[in-house]
Coordinates of C-alpha atoms in Angstrom, one line a residue:
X1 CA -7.7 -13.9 -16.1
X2 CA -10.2 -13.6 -13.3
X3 CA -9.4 -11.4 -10.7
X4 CA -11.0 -9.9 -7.9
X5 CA -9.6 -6.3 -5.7
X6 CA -10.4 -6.6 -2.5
X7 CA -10.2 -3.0 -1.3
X8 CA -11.3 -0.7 -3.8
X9 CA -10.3 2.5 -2.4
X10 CA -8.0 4.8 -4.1
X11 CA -5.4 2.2 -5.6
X12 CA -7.7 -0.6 -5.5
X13 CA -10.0 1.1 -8.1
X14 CA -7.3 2.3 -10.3
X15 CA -5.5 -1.0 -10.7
X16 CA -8.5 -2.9 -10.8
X17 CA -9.7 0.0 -13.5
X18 CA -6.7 -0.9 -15.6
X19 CA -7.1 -4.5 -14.9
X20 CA -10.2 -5.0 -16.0
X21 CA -9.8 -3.6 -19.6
X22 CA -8.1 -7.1 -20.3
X23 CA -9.3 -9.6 -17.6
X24 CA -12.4 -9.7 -16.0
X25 CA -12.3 -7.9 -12.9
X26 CA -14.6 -7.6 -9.5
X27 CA -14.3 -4.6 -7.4
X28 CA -15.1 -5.2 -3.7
X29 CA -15.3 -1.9 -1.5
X30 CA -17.8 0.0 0.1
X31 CA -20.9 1.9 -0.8
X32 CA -21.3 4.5 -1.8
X33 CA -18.6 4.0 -4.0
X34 CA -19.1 0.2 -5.2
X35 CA -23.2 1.4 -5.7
X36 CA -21.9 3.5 -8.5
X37 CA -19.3 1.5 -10.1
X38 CA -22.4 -0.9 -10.4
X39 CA -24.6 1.8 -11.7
X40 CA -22.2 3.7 -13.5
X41 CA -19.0 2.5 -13.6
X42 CA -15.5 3.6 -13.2
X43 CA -14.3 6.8 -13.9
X44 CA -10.1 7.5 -13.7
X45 CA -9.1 10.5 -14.8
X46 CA -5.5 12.6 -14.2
X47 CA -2.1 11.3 -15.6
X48 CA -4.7 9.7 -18.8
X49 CA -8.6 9.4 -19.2
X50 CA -10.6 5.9 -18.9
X51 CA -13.8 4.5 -18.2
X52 CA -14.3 1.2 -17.6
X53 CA -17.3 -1.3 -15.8
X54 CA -15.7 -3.5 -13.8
X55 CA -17.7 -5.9 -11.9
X56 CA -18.4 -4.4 -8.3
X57 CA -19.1 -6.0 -5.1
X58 CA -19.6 -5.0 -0.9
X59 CA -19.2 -9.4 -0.1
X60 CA -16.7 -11.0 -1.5
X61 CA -17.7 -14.5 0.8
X62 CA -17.4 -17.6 -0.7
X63 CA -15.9 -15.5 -3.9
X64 CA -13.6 -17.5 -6.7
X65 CA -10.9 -16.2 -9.2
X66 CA -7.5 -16.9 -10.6
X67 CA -6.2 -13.9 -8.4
X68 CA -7.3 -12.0 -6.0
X69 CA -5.5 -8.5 -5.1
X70 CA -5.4 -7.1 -1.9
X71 CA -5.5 -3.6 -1.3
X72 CA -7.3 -2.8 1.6
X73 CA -5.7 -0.8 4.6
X74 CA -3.1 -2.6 6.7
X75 CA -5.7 -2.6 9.7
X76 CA -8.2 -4.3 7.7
X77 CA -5.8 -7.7 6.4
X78 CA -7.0 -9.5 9.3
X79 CA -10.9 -8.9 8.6
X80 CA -10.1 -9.7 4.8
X81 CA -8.1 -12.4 5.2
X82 CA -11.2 -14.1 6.6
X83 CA -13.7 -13.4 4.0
X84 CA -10.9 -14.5 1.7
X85 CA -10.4 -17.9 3.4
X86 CA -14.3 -18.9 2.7
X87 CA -13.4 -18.5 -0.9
X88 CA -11.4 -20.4 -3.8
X89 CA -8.2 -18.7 -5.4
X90 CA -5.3 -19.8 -7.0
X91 CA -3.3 -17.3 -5.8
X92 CA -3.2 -13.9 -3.5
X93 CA -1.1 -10.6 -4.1
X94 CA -0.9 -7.9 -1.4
X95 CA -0.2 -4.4 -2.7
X96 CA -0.7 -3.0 0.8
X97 CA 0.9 -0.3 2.5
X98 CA 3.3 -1.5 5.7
X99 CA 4.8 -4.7 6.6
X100 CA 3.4 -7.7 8.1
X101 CA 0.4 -8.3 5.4
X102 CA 1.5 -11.0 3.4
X103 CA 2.0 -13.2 6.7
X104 CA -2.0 -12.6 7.5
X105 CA -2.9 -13.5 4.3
X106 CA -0.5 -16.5 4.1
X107 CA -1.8 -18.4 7.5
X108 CA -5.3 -17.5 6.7
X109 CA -5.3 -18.3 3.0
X110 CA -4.9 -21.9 1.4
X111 CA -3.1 -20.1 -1.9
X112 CA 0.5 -19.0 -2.9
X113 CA 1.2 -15.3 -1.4
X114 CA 3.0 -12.7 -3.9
X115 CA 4.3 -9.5 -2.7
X116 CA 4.1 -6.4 -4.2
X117 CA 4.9 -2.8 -3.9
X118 CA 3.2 -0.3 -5.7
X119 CA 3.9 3.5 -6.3
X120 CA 1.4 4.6 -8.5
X121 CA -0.4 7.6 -7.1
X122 CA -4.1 7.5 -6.8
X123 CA -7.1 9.2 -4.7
X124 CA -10.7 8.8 -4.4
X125 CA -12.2 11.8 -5.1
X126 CA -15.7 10.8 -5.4
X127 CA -17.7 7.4 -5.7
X128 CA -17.0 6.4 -9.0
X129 CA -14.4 8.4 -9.6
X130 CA -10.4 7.8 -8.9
X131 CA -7.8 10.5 -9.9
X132 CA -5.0 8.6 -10.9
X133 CA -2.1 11.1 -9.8
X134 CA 1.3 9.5 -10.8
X135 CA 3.0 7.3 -12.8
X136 CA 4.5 4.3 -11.0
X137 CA 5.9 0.7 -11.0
X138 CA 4.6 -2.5 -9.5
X139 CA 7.2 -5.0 -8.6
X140 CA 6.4 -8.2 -7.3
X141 CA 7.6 -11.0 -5.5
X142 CA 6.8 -14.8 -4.4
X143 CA 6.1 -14.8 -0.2
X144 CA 4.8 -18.1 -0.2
X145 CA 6.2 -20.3 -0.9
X146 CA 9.4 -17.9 -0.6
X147 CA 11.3 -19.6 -4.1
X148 CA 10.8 -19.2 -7.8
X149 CA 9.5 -16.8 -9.7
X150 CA 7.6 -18.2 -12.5
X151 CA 3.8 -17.1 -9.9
X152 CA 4.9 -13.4 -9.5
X153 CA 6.2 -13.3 -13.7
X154 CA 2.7 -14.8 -14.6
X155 CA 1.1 -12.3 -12.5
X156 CA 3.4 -9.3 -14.0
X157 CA 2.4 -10.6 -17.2
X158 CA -1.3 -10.1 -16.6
X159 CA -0.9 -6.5 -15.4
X160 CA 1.0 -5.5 -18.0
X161 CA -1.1 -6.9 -20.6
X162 CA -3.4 -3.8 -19.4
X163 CA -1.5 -1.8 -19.4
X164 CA 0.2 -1.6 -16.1
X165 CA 4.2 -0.9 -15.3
X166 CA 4.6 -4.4 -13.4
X167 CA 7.7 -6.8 -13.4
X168 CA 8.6 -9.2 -11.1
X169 CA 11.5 -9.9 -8.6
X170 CA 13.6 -12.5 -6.5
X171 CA 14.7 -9.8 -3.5
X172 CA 10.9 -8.5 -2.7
X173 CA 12.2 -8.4 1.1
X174 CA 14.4 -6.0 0.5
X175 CA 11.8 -3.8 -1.5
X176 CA 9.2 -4.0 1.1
X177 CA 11.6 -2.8 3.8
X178 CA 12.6 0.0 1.4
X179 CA 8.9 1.0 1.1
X180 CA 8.8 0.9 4.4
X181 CA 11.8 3.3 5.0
X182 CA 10.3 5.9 2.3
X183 CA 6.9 5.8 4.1
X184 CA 7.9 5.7 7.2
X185 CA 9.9 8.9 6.3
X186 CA 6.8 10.6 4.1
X187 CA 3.7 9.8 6.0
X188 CA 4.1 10.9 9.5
X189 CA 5.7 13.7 8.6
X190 CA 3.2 15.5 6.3
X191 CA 0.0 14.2 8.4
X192 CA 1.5 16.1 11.2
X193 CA 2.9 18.9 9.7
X194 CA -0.3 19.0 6.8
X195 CA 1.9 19.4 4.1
X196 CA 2.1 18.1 0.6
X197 CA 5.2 15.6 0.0
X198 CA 7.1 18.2 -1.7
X199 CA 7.1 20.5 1.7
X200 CA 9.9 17.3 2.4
X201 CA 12.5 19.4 0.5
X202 CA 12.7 21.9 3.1
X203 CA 15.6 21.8 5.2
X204 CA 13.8 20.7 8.4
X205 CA 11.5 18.4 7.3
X206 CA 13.5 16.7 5.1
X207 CA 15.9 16.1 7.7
X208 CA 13.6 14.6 10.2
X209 CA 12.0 12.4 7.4
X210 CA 15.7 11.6 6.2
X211 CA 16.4 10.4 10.1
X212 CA 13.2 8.3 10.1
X213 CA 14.3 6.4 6.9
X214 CA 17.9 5.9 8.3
X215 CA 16.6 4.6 11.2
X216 CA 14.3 2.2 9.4
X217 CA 17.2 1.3 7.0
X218 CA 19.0 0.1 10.2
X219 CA 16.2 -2.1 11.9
X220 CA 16.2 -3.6 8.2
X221 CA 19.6 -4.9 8.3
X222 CA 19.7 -5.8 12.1
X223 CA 16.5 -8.5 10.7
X224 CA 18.6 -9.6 7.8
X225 CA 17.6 -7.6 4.9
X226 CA 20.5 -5.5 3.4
X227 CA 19.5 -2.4 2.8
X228 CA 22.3 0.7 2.9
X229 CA 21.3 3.7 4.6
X230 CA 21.9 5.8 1.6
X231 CA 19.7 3.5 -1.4
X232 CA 16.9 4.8 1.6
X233 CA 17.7 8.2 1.4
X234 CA 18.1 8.5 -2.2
X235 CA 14.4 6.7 -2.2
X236 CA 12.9 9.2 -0.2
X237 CA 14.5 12.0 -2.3
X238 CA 12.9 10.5 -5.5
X239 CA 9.3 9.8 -4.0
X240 CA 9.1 13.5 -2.6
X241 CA 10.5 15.0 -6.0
X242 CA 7.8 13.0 -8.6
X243 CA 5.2 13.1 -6.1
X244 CA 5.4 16.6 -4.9
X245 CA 1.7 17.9 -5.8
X246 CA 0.5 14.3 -3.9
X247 CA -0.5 14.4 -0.6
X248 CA 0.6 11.2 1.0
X249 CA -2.3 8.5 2.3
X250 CA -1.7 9.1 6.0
X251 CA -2.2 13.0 5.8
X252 CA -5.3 12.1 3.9
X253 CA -6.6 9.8 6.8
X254 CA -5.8 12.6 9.3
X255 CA -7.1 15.4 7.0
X256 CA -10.6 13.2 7.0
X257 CA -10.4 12.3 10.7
X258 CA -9.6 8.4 9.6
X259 CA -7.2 5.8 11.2
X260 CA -3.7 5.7 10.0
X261 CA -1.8 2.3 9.2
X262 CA 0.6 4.0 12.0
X263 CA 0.8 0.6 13.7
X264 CA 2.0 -1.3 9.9
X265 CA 4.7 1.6 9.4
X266 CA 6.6 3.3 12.3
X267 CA 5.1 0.9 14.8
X268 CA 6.1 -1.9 13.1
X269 CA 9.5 -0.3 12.7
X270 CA 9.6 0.5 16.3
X271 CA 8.5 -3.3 17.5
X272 CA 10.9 -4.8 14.9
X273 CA 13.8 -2.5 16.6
X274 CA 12.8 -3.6 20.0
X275 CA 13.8 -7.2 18.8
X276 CA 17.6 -6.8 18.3
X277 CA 18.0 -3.5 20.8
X278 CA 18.2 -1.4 17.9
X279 CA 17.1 2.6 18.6
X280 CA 14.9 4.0 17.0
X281 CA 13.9 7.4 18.4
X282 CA 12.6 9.2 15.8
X283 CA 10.2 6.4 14.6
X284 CA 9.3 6.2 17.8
X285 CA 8.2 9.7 18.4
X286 CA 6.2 9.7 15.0
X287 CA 3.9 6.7 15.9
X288 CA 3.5 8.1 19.7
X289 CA 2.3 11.6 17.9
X290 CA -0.2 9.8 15.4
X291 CA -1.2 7.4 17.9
X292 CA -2.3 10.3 20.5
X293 CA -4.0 11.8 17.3
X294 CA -5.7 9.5 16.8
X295 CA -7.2 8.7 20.4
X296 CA -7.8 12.5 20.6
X297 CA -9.7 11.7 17.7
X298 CA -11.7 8.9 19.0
X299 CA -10.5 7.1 15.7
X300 CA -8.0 4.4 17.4
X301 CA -9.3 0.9 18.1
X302 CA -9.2 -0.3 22.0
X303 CA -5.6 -1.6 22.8
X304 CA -4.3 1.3 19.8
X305 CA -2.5 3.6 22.4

């Protein structure tokens, strides 16, 4: 299959590592990082060892393949959407952080939609270089049109044919909303308290994160999604336990003075809740925090606060 990662950052580059050992693969990131997958190729080293040589790109316009995966931050679906539009796919998979991704992609993009969610652990240590830091699953879902599964099996086929934990699933809705409730929980929390995920054991922290699931359990089933306040919890509780060494994405954005996907995770919570009168306080507090980080650190976009 030919597929093209659009987003090679941290999980961009290790799927699209493992990808291309079967299919034939284009990375399309950022220098300096995508200059040395050119020149070098890809390193991933941590839970195993591999090099690989994808092919590696910084302009994916007017771009072709079977598949193209998206994996860029939640801030950036918009700007990739549009390089994506000028080219010719068959279909598009989002393996974004945060809700509201998959409905960018799908009014910009003539192509089926697939969901996914995807809890490997990864970080870009260097250009050229990923650190693949956990084991995890990819699970995957049809968004548009929003029936059948045979697109998201196919898909699930390829990545596991490289190796890749993937499967697919008829109730991605409900997955993406409990993502949403474990990061919503995880990554405020440790950006502003600059702790690891495992510091979400402690008694405190663990209870404010737990409170911030909860709440995002509830705006899930006021939109129709049935998701019980404790399958969130006991989420939470397994993320912070297998990833306790990891430090989550968002204290790695403020930890390098970078914008969040704040506005994809507790703000979306918080505008969602707005909708059906349903509190919130707790989200809401987390996204005012990291959005007055973020202004303080001139890293916000106009509008942001």
């Amino acid at each position: 299959m030919e597929i093209l990662v659009f987003g090679a950052g941290s999980l961009g580059s290790l799927v699209g590592g493992f990808l291309s050992r079967t299919h034939e693969v284009t990375l399309v990131g950022r220098d300096p990082h995508i200059a040395t997958v050119r020149a070098d190729g890809l390193r991933i080293t941590g839970v195993e060892t591999l090099d690989v040589d994808p092919s590696a790109t910084t302009d994916a316009t007017g771009a072709s393949a079977d598949l193209a995966v998206v994996t860029v931050k939640a801030y950036d679906t918009a700007a990739a959407a549009r390089v994506l539009a000028t080219g010719d796919y068959d279909a598009i998979c989002s393996l974004q952080n945060g809700m509201g991704n998959e409905d960018v992609l799908a009014e910009a993009v003539d192509a089926p939609v697939v969901a996914g969610t995807a809890t490997c652990g990864a970080e870009l240590v260097d250009p050229g270089h990923v650190e693949w830091t956990g084991r995890g699953t990819i699970m995957l879902g049809v968004w548009r049109p929003a029936e059948g599964t045979t697109l998201a099996e196919r898909i699930a086929t390829a990545f596991r044919a490289a190796s890749l934990d993937a499967a697919a699933t008829t109730d991605v809705r409900r997955r993406l909303w409990e993502k949403l409730a474990v990061n919503a929980a995880i990554n405020p929390v440790t950006a502003l308290a600059r702790v690891e995920n495992g510091a979400l054991r402690s008694e405190g922290l663990a209870d404010l994160a737990q409170m911030a699931a909860a709440e995002t359990a509830a705006v899930a089933r006021s939109n129709g999604v049935d998701l019980p306040t404790e399958a969130v919890r006991e989420a939470v509780d397994a993320v912070v336990r297998e990833t306790a060494r990891n430090r989550s994405s968002m204290h790695r954005d403020v930890a390098r003075e970078r914008r969040t996907e704040i506005d994809a995770i507790n703000g979306y919570v918080v505008d969602r809740a707005a909708a059906t009168d349903t509190p919130v306080p707790v989200n809401r507090t987390l996204a005012t925090l990291i959005r007055g980080w973020e202004a303080g650190a001139g890293v916000s976009t106009p509008g942001d606060e």
